């Protein structure tokens, strides 16, 4: 939902970077807000090499980035399949991955709602994932296997997210 990025980031004790559609930076107020949040501009219509370089530069410098493996907001509130691009970033960055899941945000401010609704929301953070074996394999495997590794990592991250449950009241 529209709430996921700030909600996930608000529970962290470190600086974090966000991704935002490049076209949003053109609007004066929105662009200034995104820059103040250390957002990384990403071209979602192709030509994403600059965005990938910016993401990797921040991760390799020890920064953190909130990435959503699904690539977009859900249309129905359910988890969607992960896209392989997250696997590429994991392999190239060497950064650990902390799975995170939000609860109630779709109902509070889903994709088709113009304004937020007062609803209970929650965030659950999982244990870090490191992917050392797949990173080692990726160093000298075929291109076909490398694509499989990217998707395997994406799928493992989504499985870890799916296993996260909200805290019992």
JSON list of C-alpha atoms in Angstrom, two decimals:
[
{"chain": "A", "resi": 1, "resn": "UNK", "atom": "CA", "xyz": [0.00, 0.00, 0.00]},
{"chain": "A", "resi": 2, "resn": "UNK", "atom": "CA", "xyz": [0.99, 3.64, 0.02]},
{"chain": "A", "resi": 3, "resn": "UNK", "atom": "CA", "xyz": [1.81, 3.22, 3.72]},
{"chain": "A", "resi": 4, "resn": "UNK", "atom": "CA", "xyz": [4.33, 0.39, 3.39]},
{"chain": "A", "resi": 5, "resn": "UNK", "atom": "CA", "xyz": [7.48, 2.39, 2.66]},
{"chain": "A", "resi": 6, "resn": "UNK", "atom": "CA", "xyz": [7.24, 4.90, 5.51]},
{"chain": "A", "resi": 7, "resn": "UNK", "atom": "CA", "xyz": [5.82, 2.31, 7.90]},
{"chain": "A", "resi": 8, "resn": "UNK", "atom": "CA", "xyz": [8.63, -0.19, 7.27]},
{"chain": "A", "resi": 9, "resn": "UNK", "atom": "CA", "xyz": [11.28, 2.53, 7.48]},
{"chain": "A", "resi": 10, "resn": "UNK", "atom": "CA", "xyz": [9.92, 4.04, 10.69]},
{"chain": "A", "resi": 11, "resn": "UNK", "atom": "CA", "xyz": [10.74, 0.88, 12.65]},
{"chain": "A", "resi": 12, "resn": "UNK", "atom": "CA", "xyz": [14.44, 0.97, 11.80]},
{"chain": "A", "resi": 13, "resn": "UNK", "atom": "CA", "xyz": [17.28, 2.40, 13.88]},
{"chain": "A", "resi": 14, "resn": "UNK", "atom": "CA", "xyz": [19.42, 3.33, 10.88]},
{"chain": "A", "resi": 15, "resn": "UNK", "atom": "CA", "xyz": [19.30, 5.49, 7.81]},
{"chain": "A", "resi": 16, "resn": "UNK", "atom": "CA", "xyz": [17.42, 3.86, 4.98]},
{"chain": "A", "resi": 17, "resn": "UNK", "atom": "CA", "xyz": [16.96, 4.54, 1.29]},
{"chain": "A", "resi": 18, "resn": "UNK", "atom": "CA", "xyz": [13.75, 4.14, -0.66]},
{"chain": "A", "resi": 19, "resn": "UNK", "atom": "CA", "xyz": [13.04, 3.58, -4.34]},
{"chain": "A", "resi": 20, "resn": "UNK", "atom": "CA", "xyz": [10.66, 5.90, -6.15]},
{"chain": "A", "resi": 21, "resn": "UNK", "atom": "CA", "xyz": [9.46, 6.17, -9.71]},
{"chain": "A", "resi": 22, "resn": "UNK", "atom": "CA", "xyz": [11.75, 8.61, -11.51]},
{"chain": "A", "resi": 23, "resn": "UNK", "atom": "CA", "xyz": [8.83, 10.65, -12.86]},
{"chain": "A", "resi": 24, "resn": "UNK", "atom": "CA", "xyz": [7.76, 11.56, -9.28]},
{"chain": "A", "resi": 25, "resn": "UNK", "atom": "CA", "xyz": [10.96, 13.58, -8.80]},
{"chain": "A", "resi": 26, "resn": "UNK", "atom": "CA", "xyz": [9.73, 16.09, -11.41]},
{"chain": "A", "resi": 27, "resn": "UNK", "atom": "CA", "xyz": [7.00, 17.44, -9.10]},
{"chain": "A", "resi": 28, "resn": "UNK", "atom": "CA", "xyz": [8.51, 20.20, -6.90]},
{"chain": "A", "resi": 29, "resn": "UNK", "atom": "CA", "xyz": [6.95, 19.25, -3.54]},
{"chain": "A", "resi": 30, "resn": "UNK", "atom": "CA", "xyz": [7.03, 15.49, -4.07]},
{"chain": "A", "resi": 31, "resn": "UNK", "atom": "CA", "xyz": [10.55, 15.59, -5.50]},
{"chain": "A", "resi": 32, "resn": "UNK", "atom": "CA", "xyz": [11.87, 17.54, -2.51]},
{"chain": "A", "resi": 33, "resn": "UNK", "atom": "CA", "xyz": [10.20, 15.11, -0.11]},
{"chain": "A", "resi": 34, "resn": "UNK", "atom": "CA", "xyz": [11.63, 12.08, -1.94]},
{"chain": "A", "resi": 35, "resn": "UNK", "atom": "CA", "xyz": [15.13, 13.58, -1.93]},
{"chain": "A", "resi": 36, "resn": "UNK", "atom": "CA", "xyz": [14.82, 14.30, 1.82]},
{"chain": "A", "resi": 37, "resn": "UNK", "atom": "CA", "xyz": [14.00, 10.60, 2.30]},
{"chain": "A", "resi": 38, "resn": "UNK", "atom": "CA", "xyz": [17.14, 9.60, 0.32]},
{"chain": "A", "resi": 39, "resn": "UNK", "atom": "CA", "xyz": [14.94, 8.04, -2.35]},
{"chain": "A", "resi": 40, "resn": "UNK", "atom": "CA", "xyz": [16.62, 6.42, -5.34]},
{"chain": "A", "resi": 41, "resn": "UNK", "atom": "CA", "xyz": [14.98, 7.36, -8.67]},
{"chain": "A", "resi": 42, "resn": "UNK", "atom": "CA", "xyz": [14.09, 4.28, -10.72]},
{"chain": "A", "resi": 43, "resn": "UNK", "atom": "CA", "xyz": [12.88, 4.16, -14.32]},
{"chain": "A", "resi": 44, "resn": "UNK", "atom": "CA", "xyz": [10.13, 1.53, -14.23]},
{"chain": "A", "resi": 45, "resn": "UNK", "atom": "CA", "xyz": [9.66, 1.63, -18.02]},
{"chain": "A", "resi": 46, "resn": "UNK", "atom": "CA", "xyz": [13.11, 0.30, -18.88]},
{"chain": "A", "resi": 47, "resn": "UNK", "atom": "CA", "xyz": [16.63, 1.66, -18.90]},
{"chain": "A", "resi": 48, "resn": "UNK", "atom": "CA", "xyz": [16.98, 0.80, -15.22]},
{"chain": "A", "resi": 49, "resn": "UNK", "atom": "CA", "xyz": [20.79, 0.60, -15.26]},
{"chain": "A", "resi": 50, "resn": "UNK", "atom": "CA", "xyz": [21.19, 3.98, -13.56]},
{"chain": "A", "resi": 51, "resn": "UNK", "atom": "CA", "xyz": [18.75, 3.01, -10.81]},
{"chain": "A", "resi": 52, "resn": "UNK", "atom": "CA", "xyz": [20.51, -0.34, -10.32]},
{"chain": "A", "resi": 53, "resn": "UNK", "atom": "CA", "xyz": [23.88, 1.40, -10.07]},
{"chain": "A", "resi": 54, "resn": "UNK", "atom": "CA", "xyz": [22.51, 3.84, -7.48]},
{"chain": "A", "resi": 55, "resn": "UNK", "atom": "CA", "xyz": [21.00, 1.00, -5.43]},
{"chain": "A", "resi": 56, "resn": "UNK", "atom": "CA", "xyz": [24.21, -1.01, -5.51]},
{"chain": "A", "resi": 57, "resn": "UNK", "atom": "CA", "xyz": [26.36, 2.03, -4.68]},
{"chain": "A", "resi": 58, "resn": "UNK", "atom": "CA", "xyz": [24.31, 2.69, -1.55]},
{"chain": "A", "resi": 59, "resn": "UNK", "atom": "CA", "xyz": [24.34, -0.97, -0.49]},
{"chain": "A", "resi": 60, "resn": "UNK", "atom": "CA", "xyz": [28.08, -1.40, -1.15]},
{"chain": "A", "resi": 61, "resn": "UNK", "atom": "CA", "xyz": [28.71, 1.73, 0.96]},
{"chain": "A", "resi": 62, "resn": "UNK", "atom": "CA", "xyz": [26.94, 0.04, 3.87]},
{"chain": "A", "resi": 63, "resn": "UNK", "atom": "CA", "xyz": [23.59, 1.75, 3.43]},
{"chain": "A", "resi": 64, "resn": "UNK", "atom": "CA", "xyz": [20.22, 0.07, 3.63]},
{"chain": "A", "resi": 65, "resn": "UNK", "atom": "CA", "xyz": [17.50, 0.09, 1.00]},
{"chain": "A", "resi": 66, "resn": "UNK", "atom": "CA", "xyz": [13.89, -0.92, 1.27]},
{"chain": "A", "resi": 67, "resn": "UNK", "atom": "CA", "xyz": [13.05, -3.05, -1.75]},
{"chain": "A", "resi": 68, "resn": "UNK", "atom": "CA", "xyz": [9.76, -4.72, -2.52]},
{"chain": "A", "resi": 69, "resn": "UNK", "atom": "CA", "xyz": [10.31, -8.05, -4.30]},
{"chain": "A", "resi": 70, "resn": "UNK", "atom": "CA", "xyz": [6.89, -7.88, -5.94]},
{"chain": "A", "resi": 71, "resn": "UNK", "atom": "CA", "xyz": [7.85, -4.68, -7.76]},
{"chain": "A", "resi": 72, "resn": "UNK", "atom": "CA", "xyz": [4.50, -2.93, -7.29]},
{"chain": "A", "resi": 73, "resn": "UNK", "atom": "CA", "xyz": [1.59, -2.49, -4.91]},
{"chain": "A", "resi": 74, "resn": "UNK", "atom": "CA", "xyz": [-0.85, -5.38, -4.69]},
{"chain": "A", "resi": 75, "resn": "UNK", "atom": "CA", "xyz": [-4.24, -5.07, -6.35]},
{"chain": "A", "resi": 76, "resn": "UNK", "atom": "CA", "xyz": [-6.00, -7.41, -3.90]},
{"chain": "A", "resi": 77, "resn": "UNK", "atom": "CA", "xyz": [-4.05, -7.23, -0.63]},
{"chain": "A", "resi": 78, "resn": "UNK", "atom": "CA", "xyz": [-2.40, -10.62, -1.13]},
{"chain": "A", "resi": 79, "resn": "UNK", "atom": "CA", "xyz": [1.31, -11.30, -1.55]},
{"chain": "A", "resi": 80, "resn": "UNK", "atom": "CA", "xyz": [2.32, -11.47, -5.20]},
{"chain": "A", "resi": 81, "resn": "UNK", "atom": "CA", "xyz": [5.12, -13.49, -6.84]},
{"chain": "A", "resi": 82, "resn": "UNK", "atom": "CA", "xyz": [8.59, -11.98, -6.52]},
{"chain": "A", "resi": 83, "resn": "UNK", "atom": "CA", "xyz": [10.38, -10.59, -9.54]},
{"chain": "A", "resi": 84, "resn": "UNK", "atom": "CA", "xyz": [13.90, -11.81, -10.23]},
{"chain": "A", "resi": 85, "resn": "UNK", "atom": "CA", "xyz": [15.45, -8.32, -10.10]},
{"chain": "A", "resi": 86, "resn": "UNK", "atom": "CA", "xyz": [15.68, -8.55, -6.32]},
{"chain": "A", "resi": 87, "resn": "UNK", "atom": "CA", "xyz": [17.90, -11.62, -6.76]},
{"chain": "A", "resi": 88, "resn": "UNK", "atom": "CA", "xyz": [20.27, -9.69, -9.02]},
{"chain": "A", "resi": 89, "resn": "UNK", "atom": "CA", "xyz": [20.59, -6.94, -6.39]},
{"chain": "A", "resi": 90, "resn": "UNK", "atom": "CA", "xyz": [21.19, -9.49, -3.62]},
{"chain": "A", "resi": 91, "resn": "UNK", "atom": "CA", "xyz": [23.95, -11.23, -5.60]},
{"chain": "A", "resi": 92, "resn": "UNK", "atom": "CA", "xyz": [25.70, -8.03, -6.68]},
{"chain": "A", "resi": 93, "resn": "UNK", "atom": "CA", "xyz": [25.50, -6.24, -3.33]},
{"chain": "A", "resi": 94, "resn": "UNK", "atom": "CA", "xyz": [26.60, -8.88, -0.82]},
{"chain": "A", "resi": 95, "resn": "UNK", "atom": "CA", "xyz": [24.15, -7.21, 1.61]},
{"chain": "A", "resi": 96, "resn": "UNK", "atom": "CA", "xyz": [22.05, -9.26, 4.02]},
{"chain": "A", "resi": 97, "resn": "UNK", "atom": "CA", "xyz": [18.31, -9.30, 3.41]},
{"chain": "A", "resi": 98, "resn": "UNK", "atom": "CA", "xyz": [15.82, -8.74, 6.22]},
{"chain": "A", "resi": 99, "resn": "UNK", "atom": "CA", "xyz": [12.36, -9.96, 5.23]},
{"chain": "A", "resi": 100, "resn": "UNK", "atom": "CA", "xyz": [9.59, -7.61, 6.34]},
{"chain": "A", "resi": 101, "resn": "UNK", "atom": "CA", "xyz": [5.83, -7.91, 6.12]},
{"chain": "A", "resi": 102, "resn": "UNK", "atom": "CA", "xyz": [3.14, -5.35, 6.75]},
{"chain": "A", "resi": 103, "resn": "UNK", "atom": "CA", "xyz": [-0.35, -6.15, 7.95]},
{"chain": "A", "resi": 104, "resn": "UNK", "atom": "CA", "xyz": [-3.49, -4.05, 7.51]},
{"chain": "A", "resi": 105, "resn": "UNK", "atom": "CA", "xyz": [-1.95, -1.49, 5.18]},
{"chain": "A", "resi": 106, "resn": "UNK", "atom": "CA", "xyz": [-3.94, -2.57, 2.14]},
{"chain": "A", "resi": 107, "resn": "UNK", "atom": "CA", "xyz": [-7.15, -2.02, 4.08]},
{"chain": "A", "resi": 108, "resn": "UNK", "atom": "CA", "xyz": [-5.86, 1.28, 5.46]},
{"chain": "A", "resi": 109, "resn": "UNK", "atom": "CA", "xyz": [-4.68, 2.79, 2.17]},
{"chain": "A", "resi": 110, "resn": "UNK", "atom": "CA", "xyz": [-4.78, 0.36, -0.73]},
{"chain": "A", "resi": 111, "resn": "UNK", "atom": "CA", "xyz": [-3.94, 1.00, -4.31]},
{"chain": "A", "resi": 112, "resn": "UNK", "atom": "CA", "xyz": [-7.43, 2.14, -5.32]},
{"chain": "A", "resi": 113, "resn": "UNK", "atom": "CA", "xyz": [-8.16, 4.37, -2.31]},
{"chain": "A", "resi": 114, "resn": "UNK", "atom": "CA", "xyz": [-7.68, 8.11, -2.69]},
{"chain": "A", "resi": 115, "resn": "UNK", "atom": "CA", "xyz": [-7.40, 8.72, 1.05]},
{"chain": "A", "resi": 116, "resn": "UNK", "atom": "CA", "xyz": [-6.31, 6.54, 3.97]},
{"chain": "A", "resi": 117, "resn": "UNK", "atom": "CA", "xyz": [-8.86, 4.86, 6.25]},
{"chain": "A", "resi": 118, "resn": "UNK", "atom": "CA", "xyz": [-8.29, 4.46, 10.00]},
{"chain": "A", "resi": 119, "resn": "UNK", "atom": "CA", "xyz": [-7.29, 0.80, 10.40]},
{"chain": "A", "resi": 120, "resn": "UNK", "atom": "CA", "xyz": [-4.92, -1.11, 12.62]},
{"chain": "A", "resi": 121, "resn": "UNK", "atom": "CA", "xyz": [-1.57, -1.71, 10.91]},
{"chain": "A", "resi": 122, "resn": "UNK", "atom": "CA", "xyz": [1.52, -3.66, 11.95]},
{"chain": "A", "resi": 123, "resn": "UNK", "atom": "CA", "xyz": [5.02, -4.47, 10.70]},
{"chain": "A", "resi": 124, "resn": "UNK", "atom": "CA", "xyz": [6.90, -7.71, 11.34]},
{"chain": "A", "resi": 125, "resn": "UNK", "atom": "CA", "xyz": [10.67, -7.96, 10.73]},
{"chain": "A", "resi": 126, "resn": "UNK", "atom": "CA", "xyz": [12.26, -11.36, 10.14]},
{"chain": "A", "resi": 127, "resn": "UNK", "atom": "CA", "xyz": [15.76, -12.68, 10.64]},
{"chain": "A", "resi": 128, "resn": "UNK", "atom": "CA", "xyz": [18.52, -11.62, 8.20]},
{"chain": "A", "resi": 129, "resn": "UNK", "atom": "CA", "xyz": [19.12, -13.85, 5.19]},
{"chain": "A", "resi": 130, "resn": "UNK", "atom": "CA", "xyz": [22.64, -14.06, 3.76]},
{"chain": "A", "resi": 131, "resn": "UNK", "atom": "CA", "xyz": [22.61, -16.29, 0.64]},
{"chain": "A", "resi": 132, "resn": "UNK", "atom": "CA", "xyz": [26.36, -17.18, 0.85]},
{"chain": "A", "resi": 133, "resn": "UNK", "atom": "CA", "xyz": [26.05, -20.49, -1.05]},
{"chain": "A", "resi": 134, "resn": "UNK", "atom": "CA", "xyz": [24.11, -18.95, -3.93]},
{"chain": "A", "resi": 135, "resn": "UNK", "atom": "CA", "xyz": [26.48, -15.97, -4.07]},
{"chain": "A", "resi": 136, "resn": "UNK", "atom": "CA", "xyz": [29.45, -18.34, -4.30]},
{"chain": "A", "resi": 137, "resn": "UNK", "atom": "CA", "xyz": [27.75, -20.37, -7.04]},
{"chain": "A", "resi": 138, "resn": "UNK", "atom": "CA", "xyz": [26.84, -17.21, -8.96]},
{"chain": "A", "resi": 139, "resn": "UNK", "atom": "CA", "xyz": [30.51, -16.24, -9.34]},
{"chain": "A", "resi": 140, "resn": "UNK", "atom": "CA", "xyz": [31.22, -18.86, -12.00]},
{"chain": "A", "resi": 141, "resn": "UNK", "atom": "CA", "xyz": [28.00, -20.38, -13.25]},
{"chain": "A", "resi": 142, "resn": "UNK", "atom": "CA", "xyz": [26.34, -20.19, -16.66]},
{"chain": "A", "resi": 143, "resn": "UNK", "atom": "CA", "xyz": [24.07, -17.29, -17.57]},
{"chain": "A", "resi": 144, "resn": "UNK", "atom": "CA", "xyz": [21.09, -19.62, -17.56]},
{"chain": "A", "resi": 145, "resn": "UNK", "atom": "CA", "xyz": [21.89, -20.81, -14.04]},
{"chain": "A", "resi": 146, "resn": "UNK", "atom": "CA", "xyz": [22.50, -17.22, -12.91]},
{"chain": "A", "resi": 147, "resn": "UNK", "atom": "CA", "xyz": [18.96, -16.28, -13.99]},
{"chain": "A", "resi": 148, "resn": "UNK", "atom": "CA", "xyz": [17.68, -19.28, -12.02]},
{"chain": "A", "resi": 149, "resn": "UNK", "atom": "CA", "xyz": [19.65, -18.12, -8.97]},
{"chain": "A", "resi": 150, "resn": "UNK", "atom": "CA", "xyz": [18.13, -14.64, -9.20]},
{"chain": "A", "resi": 151, "resn": "UNK", "atom": "CA", "xyz": [14.62, -16.12, -9.22]},
{"chain": "A", "resi": 152, "resn": "UNK", "atom": "CA", "xyz": [15.47, -18.66, -6.51]},
{"chain": "A", "resi": 153, "resn": "UNK", "atom": "CA", "xyz": [16.62, -15.85, -4.21]},
{"chain": "A", "resi": 154, "resn": "UNK", "atom": "CA", "xyz": [13.49, -13.83, -4.99]},
{"chain": "A", "resi": 155, "resn": "UNK", "atom": "CA", "xyz": [11.31, -16.85, -4.23]},
{"chain": "A", "resi": 156, "resn": "UNK", "atom": "CA", "xyz": [13.15, -17.59, -0.97]},
{"chain": "A", "resi": 157, "resn": "UNK", "atom": "CA", "xyz": [12.70, -13.99, 0.15]},
{"chain": "A", "resi": 158, "resn": "UNK", "atom": "CA", "xyz": [8.96, -14.11, -0.62]},
{"chain": "A", "resi": 159, "resn": "UNK", "atom": "CA", "xyz": [8.65, -17.43, 1.23]},
{"chain": "A", "resi": 160, "resn": "UNK", "atom": "CA", "xyz": [10.33, -15.86, 4.29]},
{"chain": "A", "resi": 161, "resn": "UNK", "atom": "CA", "xyz": [7.96, -12.89, 4.06]},
{"chain": "A", "resi": 162, "resn": "UNK", "atom": "CA", "xyz": [4.93, -15.18, 3.77]},
{"chain": "A", "resi": 163, "resn": "UNK", "atom": "CA", "xyz": [5.97, -17.02, 6.95]},
{"chain": "A", "resi": 164, "resn": "UNK", "atom": "CA", "xyz": [5.95, -13.82, 9.02]},
{"chain": "A", "resi": 165, "resn": "UNK", "atom": "CA", "xyz": [2.83, -13.57, 11.17]},
{"chain": "A", "resi": 166, "resn": "UNK", "atom": "CA", "xyz": [1.46, -10.55, 13.00]},
{"chain": "A", "resi": 167, "resn": "UNK", "atom": "CA", "xyz": [2.15, -10.29, 16.70]},
{"chain": "A", "resi": 168, "resn": "UNK", "atom": "CA", "xyz": [-0.69, -11.74, 18.76]},
{"chain": "A", "resi": 169, "resn": "UNK", "atom": "CA", "xyz": [-2.65, -9.18, 20.76]}
]
